């Protein structure tokens, strides 16, 4: 399916450490998007990487995309307590015109 | 520039009742998508509206219906509510361009509780 599958399901780190989350998918995509959700609130778009891009940076975020392996990773460097949230990847395909979210990775950053 | 707004914030209904949720997209956006998010789960795609028509639909029964108005705002209607419909309902807006899935801006959601 087009659904992104995040790994790990949960991650707990200390403030200042780096956090890496992975995403796998099964179909061809036009882009892949990462979103963050603070507890019980709406999702916030973090970054969009297109299928012809391999790496993209935005502040402390680094996203990689390997279309041959149908996988992506999100790296948050120098994490902060405020980064505590759930993170979702969403592969986007013009074949379906919609985003399908996985269950996400719950990140806890301890002060 | 107002972002995506949703109303109401919270709603409590009983089984069998009907509910209408509302969404105003981000200024300049013409596409609205609705998602249902159960506790501890990722958002599940319900449907998407563009040019006042339902363009895409997820695996949801006909009890879930929607509408998009000429000003691009949208409503989600759920009939014959079940306990399992209790969830956070999220609206997301985007700029529809040739079917590509672009960045979506989400509203804060409506928390629906069915008793």
CSV table of C-alpha atoms in Angstrom, one decimal:
chain,number,residue,atom,x,y,z
A,1,UNK,CA,0.0,0.0,0.0
A,2,UNK,CA,1.0,3.6,-0.2
A,3,UNK,CA,0.9,3.9,3.6
A,4,UNK,CA,4.1,4.9,5.3
A,5,UNK,CA,5.3,2.7,8.1
A,6,UNK,CA,7.3,4.5,10.7
A,7,UNK,CA,10.0,2.8,12.8
A,8,UNK,CA,10.6,2.8,15.7
A,9,UNK,CA,7.1,3.1,17.2
A,10,UNK,CA,8.5,4.9,20.2
A,11,UNK,CA,11.8,6.6,21.0
A,12,UNK,CA,13.1,8.2,24.2
A,13,UNK,CA,16.2,10.3,24.3
A,14,UNK,CA,17.9,13.0,26.4
A,15,UNK,CA,17.9,16.6,25.4
A,16,UNK,CA,20.8,17.4,23.2
A,17,UNK,CA,20.9,14.0,21.6
A,18,UNK,CA,20.0,13.3,18.0
A,19,UNK,CA,16.8,11.4,17.1
A,20,UNK,CA,16.4,9.3,13.9
A,21,UNK,CA,13.1,8.0,12.7
A,22,UNK,CA,12.6,5.8,9.6
A,23,UNK,CA,9.8,5.4,7.2
A,24,UNK,CA,9.2,2.6,4.6
A,25,UNK,CA,6.6,2.5,1.9
A,26,UNK,CA,5.6,0.1,-0.9
A,27,UNK,CA,4.5,2.0,-4.0
A,28,UNK,CA,6.1,4.6,-6.3
A,29,UNK,CA,5.8,8.2,-5.1
A,30,UNK,CA,6.0,11.8,-6.3
A,31,UNK,CA,7.1,13.1,-2.9
A,32,UNK,CA,7.2,12.1,0.8
A,33,UNK,CA,6.2,14.4,3.6
A,34,UNK,CA,7.0,14.4,7.3
A,35,UNK,CA,4.5,15.8,9.8
A,36,UNK,CA,4.7,16.5,13.6
A,37,UNK,CA,1.8,16.2,16.0
A,38,UNK,CA,1.8,17.5,19.5
A,39,UNK,CA,-0.5,15.7,21.8
A,40,UNK,CA,-4.1,15.8,20.7
A,41,UNK,CA,-3.6,18.7,18.3
A,42,UNK,CA,-3.4,19.2,14.5
A,43,UNK,CA,-0.5,18.1,12.4
A,44,UNK,CA,2.3,20.5,11.4
A,45,UNK,CA,4.0,20.0,8.1
A,46,UNK,CA,7.8,19.7,8.6
A,47,UNK,CA,9.3,19.0,5.3
A,48,UNK,CA,8.5,17.7,1.8
A,49,UNK,CA,11.1,15.8,-0.2
A,50,UNK,CA,10.5,15.1,-3.9
A,51,UNK,CA,11.2,11.7,-5.5
A,52,UNK,CA,14.2,13.1,-7.4
A,53,UNK,CA,15.8,14.5,-4.3
A,54,UNK,CA,18.0,12.5,-2.0
A,55,UNK,CA,18.5,14.8,1.0
A,56,UNK,CA,16.9,17.9,2.3
A,57,UNK,CA,17.6,20.1,5.3
A,58,UNK,CA,15.4,22.5,7.3
A,59,UNK,CA,16.9,23.9,10.4
A,60,UNK,CA,17.7,21.0,12.8
A,61,UNK,CA,15.9,18.6,10.5
A,62,UNK,CA,17.5,16.4,7.9
A,63,UNK,CA,15.5,14.1,5.7
A,64,UNK,CA,16.8,11.5,3.3
A,65,UNK,CA,15.0,9.6,0.7
A,66,UNK,CA,16.1,6.4,-1.0
A,67,UNK,CA,13.6,5.5,-3.7
A,68,UNK,CA,15.4,2.3,-4.6
A,69,UNK,CA,14.8,1.0,-1.1
A,70,UNK,CA,11.5,2.8,-0.7
A,71,UNK,CA,12.6,4.4,2.5
A,72,UNK,CA,13.1,7.7,4.2
A,73,UNK,CA,14.6,8.9,7.4
A,74,UNK,CA,14.1,12.0,9.5
A,75,UNK,CA,17.0,13.2,11.7
A,76,UNK,CA,16.4,15.8,14.4
A,77,UNK,CA,19.7,17.1,15.7
A,78,UNK,CA,20.4,18.6,19.1
A,79,UNK,CA,16.9,17.6,20.3
A,80,UNK,CA,14.9,19.8,22.7
A,81,UNK,CA,12.1,19.0,25.1
A,82,UNK,CA,9.8,20.9,22.8
A,83,UNK,CA,10.5,18.2,20.1
A,84,UNK,CA,8.5,15.8,22.1
A,85,UNK,CA,5.7,14.8,19.8
A,86,UNK,CA,4.5,12.1,17.3
A,87,UNK,CA,6.1,12.1,13.9
A,88,UNK,CA,4.4,10.8,10.8
A,89,UNK,CA,5.6,10.2,7.3
A,90,UNK,CA,3.2,10.4,4.4
A,91,UNK,CA,4.2,9.2,0.9
A,92,UNK,CA,2.4,11.2,-1.8
A,93,UNK,CA,1.5,9.8,-5.1
A,94,UNK,CA,-0.4,11.5,-8.0
A,95,UNK,CA,-1.9,8.0,-8.7
A,96,UNK,CA,-4.0,8.4,-5.7
A,97,UNK,CA,-3.9,12.1,-5.0
A,98,UNK,CA,-4.0,11.6,-1.3
A,99,UNK,CA,-1.7,11.2,1.8
A,100,UNK,CA,-1.9,8.0,3.8
A,101,UNK,CA,-0.4,8.2,7.2
A,102,UNK,CA,1.1,5.4,9.3
A,103,UNK,CA,0.9,5.1,13.0
A,104,UNK,CA,3.8,7.3,13.6
A,105,UNK,CA,6.8,7.4,15.9
A,106,UNK,CA,6.3,8.9,19.3
A,107,UNK,CA,9.4,10.8,20.4
A,108,UNK,CA,10.0,11.8,24.0
A,109,UNK,CA,12.9,14.1,24.7
A,110,UNK,CA,13.8,14.2,28.4
A,111,UNK,CA,15.2,17.5,29.8
B,1,UNK,CA,-3.2,35.3,7.1
B,2,UNK,CA,-5.6,32.9,8.9
B,3,UNK,CA,-4.6,29.3,8.9
B,4,UNK,CA,-7.1,26.4,8.8
B,5,UNK,CA,-9.9,26.8,11.3
B,6,UNK,CA,-12.3,24.1,12.5
B,7,UNK,CA,-15.5,24.2,14.5
B,8,UNK,CA,-16.5,23.2,17.0
B,9,UNK,CA,-13.5,22.3,19.1
B,10,UNK,CA,-15.3,19.7,21.1
B,11,UNK,CA,-18.5,17.9,20.6
B,12,UNK,CA,-20.4,15.3,22.6
B,13,UNK,CA,-23.2,13.3,20.9
B,14,UNK,CA,-25.1,10.1,21.6
B,15,UNK,CA,-25.4,7.0,19.5
B,16,UNK,CA,-27.7,7.3,16.5
B,17,UNK,CA,-27.4,11.1,16.3
B,18,UNK,CA,-26.0,13.1,13.4
B,19,UNK,CA,-23.1,15.6,13.5
B,20,UNK,CA,-21.8,18.3,11.3
B,21,UNK,CA,-18.2,19.5,11.5
B,22,UNK,CA,-16.9,22.6,9.7
B,23,UNK,CA,-13.7,23.7,8.2
B,24,UNK,CA,-12.3,26.9,6.6
B,25,UNK,CA,-9.2,26.4,4.6
B,26,UNK,CA,-6.1,28.5,4.6
B,27,UNK,CA,-6.4,31.6,2.5
B,28,UNK,CA,-5.6,30.7,-1.1
B,29,UNK,CA,-6.2,27.0,-0.8
B,30,UNK,CA,-8.8,25.3,-2.8
B,31,UNK,CA,-8.6,21.6,-1.7
B,32,UNK,CA,-9.9,20.3,1.6
B,33,UNK,CA,-9.2,16.8,3.0
B,34,UNK,CA,-10.8,15.2,6.1
B,35,UNK,CA,-9.1,12.7,8.4
B,36,UNK,CA,-10.3,10.7,11.4
B,37,UNK,CA,-7.7,10.0,14.1
B,38,UNK,CA,-8.5,7.5,16.8
B,39,UNK,CA,-6.5,7.6,20.0
B,40,UNK,CA,-3.0,6.3,19.5
B,41,UNK,CA,-3.4,5.9,15.8
B,42,UNK,CA,-2.4,7.9,12.7
B,43,UNK,CA,-4.9,10.0,10.8
B,44,UNK,CA,-7.1,8.0,8.5
B,45,UNK,CA,-8.1,9.6,5.2
B,46,UNK,CA,-11.9,10.1,4.9
B,47,UNK,CA,-12.3,12.1,1.7
B,48,UNK,CA,-11.0,15.1,-0.3
B,49,UNK,CA,-13.0,17.9,-1.9
B,50,UNK,CA,-11.9,20.0,-4.8
B,51,UNK,CA,-14.0,22.3,-7.0
B,52,UNK,CA,-17.0,21.4,-4.8
B,53,UNK,CA,-16.8,17.7,-5.7
B,54,UNK,CA,-15.6,14.7,-3.8
B,55,UNK,CA,-12.4,13.7,-5.6
B,56,UNK,CA,-10.9,11.0,-3.4
B,57,UNK,CA,-12.4,8.7,-0.7
B,58,UNK,CA,-11.0,6.5,1.9
B,59,UNK,CA,-12.5,3.3,3.3
B,60,UNK,CA,-15.3,4.9,5.2
B,61,UNK,CA,-19.0,4.0,5.0
B,62,UNK,CA,-21.7,6.2,3.4
B,63,UNK,CA,-22.6,7.5,6.8
B,64,UNK,CA,-19.7,9.9,6.3
B,65,UNK,CA,-20.5,12.6,3.7
B,66,UNK,CA,-19.2,16.0,3.0
B,67,UNK,CA,-19.7,19.2,1.1
B,68,UNK,CA,-17.5,22.0,-0.2
B,69,UNK,CA,-18.9,25.5,-0.7
B,70,UNK,CA,-17.9,28.0,-3.4
B,71,UNK,CA,-15.7,29.8,-0.9
B,72,UNK,CA,-13.8,26.5,-0.5
B,73,UNK,CA,-15.0,25.9,3.1
B,74,UNK,CA,-16.2,22.4,3.8
B,75,UNK,CA,-18.4,20.3,6.1
B,76,UNK,CA,-18.2,16.8,7.2
B,77,UNK,CA,-21.4,15.1,8.2
B,78,UNK,CA,-21.7,11.8,10.0
B,79,UNK,CA,-25.1,10.1,10.4
B,80,UNK,CA,-26.2,7.4,12.7
B,81,UNK,CA,-23.3,7.9,15.1
B,82,UNK,CA,-21.6,4.8,16.5
B,83,UNK,CA,-19.4,4.6,19.6
B,84,UNK,CA,-16.5,3.9,17.3
B,85,UNK,CA,-16.9,7.3,15.6
B,86,UNK,CA,-15.4,8.9,18.7
B,87,UNK,CA,-12.1,10.4,17.5
B,88,UNK,CA,-10.3,13.6,16.6
B,89,UNK,CA,-11.5,14.8,13.2
B,90,UNK,CA,-8.9,16.8,11.3
B,91,UNK,CA,-9.3,19.0,8.3
B,92,UNK,CA,-6.4,19.8,6.0
B,93,UNK,CA,-6.2,22.3,3.2
B,94,UNK,CA,-3.9,22.4,0.2
B,95,UNK,CA,-3.5,23.9,-3.2
B,96,UNK,CA,-4.7,21.3,-5.7
B,97,UNK,CA,-2.3,21.1,-8.7
B,98,UNK,CA,-2.8,18.4,-11.2
B,99,UNK,CA,-3.5,15.7,-8.6
B,100,UNK,CA,-0.1,16.0,-7.0
B,101,UNK,CA,-0.2,15.7,-3.3
B,102,UNK,CA,1.2,18.9,-2.0
B,103,UNK,CA,1.9,20.2,1.5
B,104,UNK,CA,-1.2,20.1,3.6
B,105,UNK,CA,-2.0,22.5,6.3
B,106,UNK,CA,-4.0,21.1,9.2
B,107,UNK,CA,-6.5,22.6,11.5
B,108,UNK,CA,-6.5,22.0,15.3
B,109,UNK,CA,-9.2,19.3,14.9
B,110,UNK,CA,-12.6,18.6,16.4
B,111,UNK,CA,-12.8,16.1,19.2
B,112,UNK,CA,-16.0,14.1,18.9
B,113,UNK,CA,-17.2,11.9,21.7
B,114,UNK,CA,-20.0,9.5,21.1
B,115,UNK,CA,-21.8,8.2,24.3
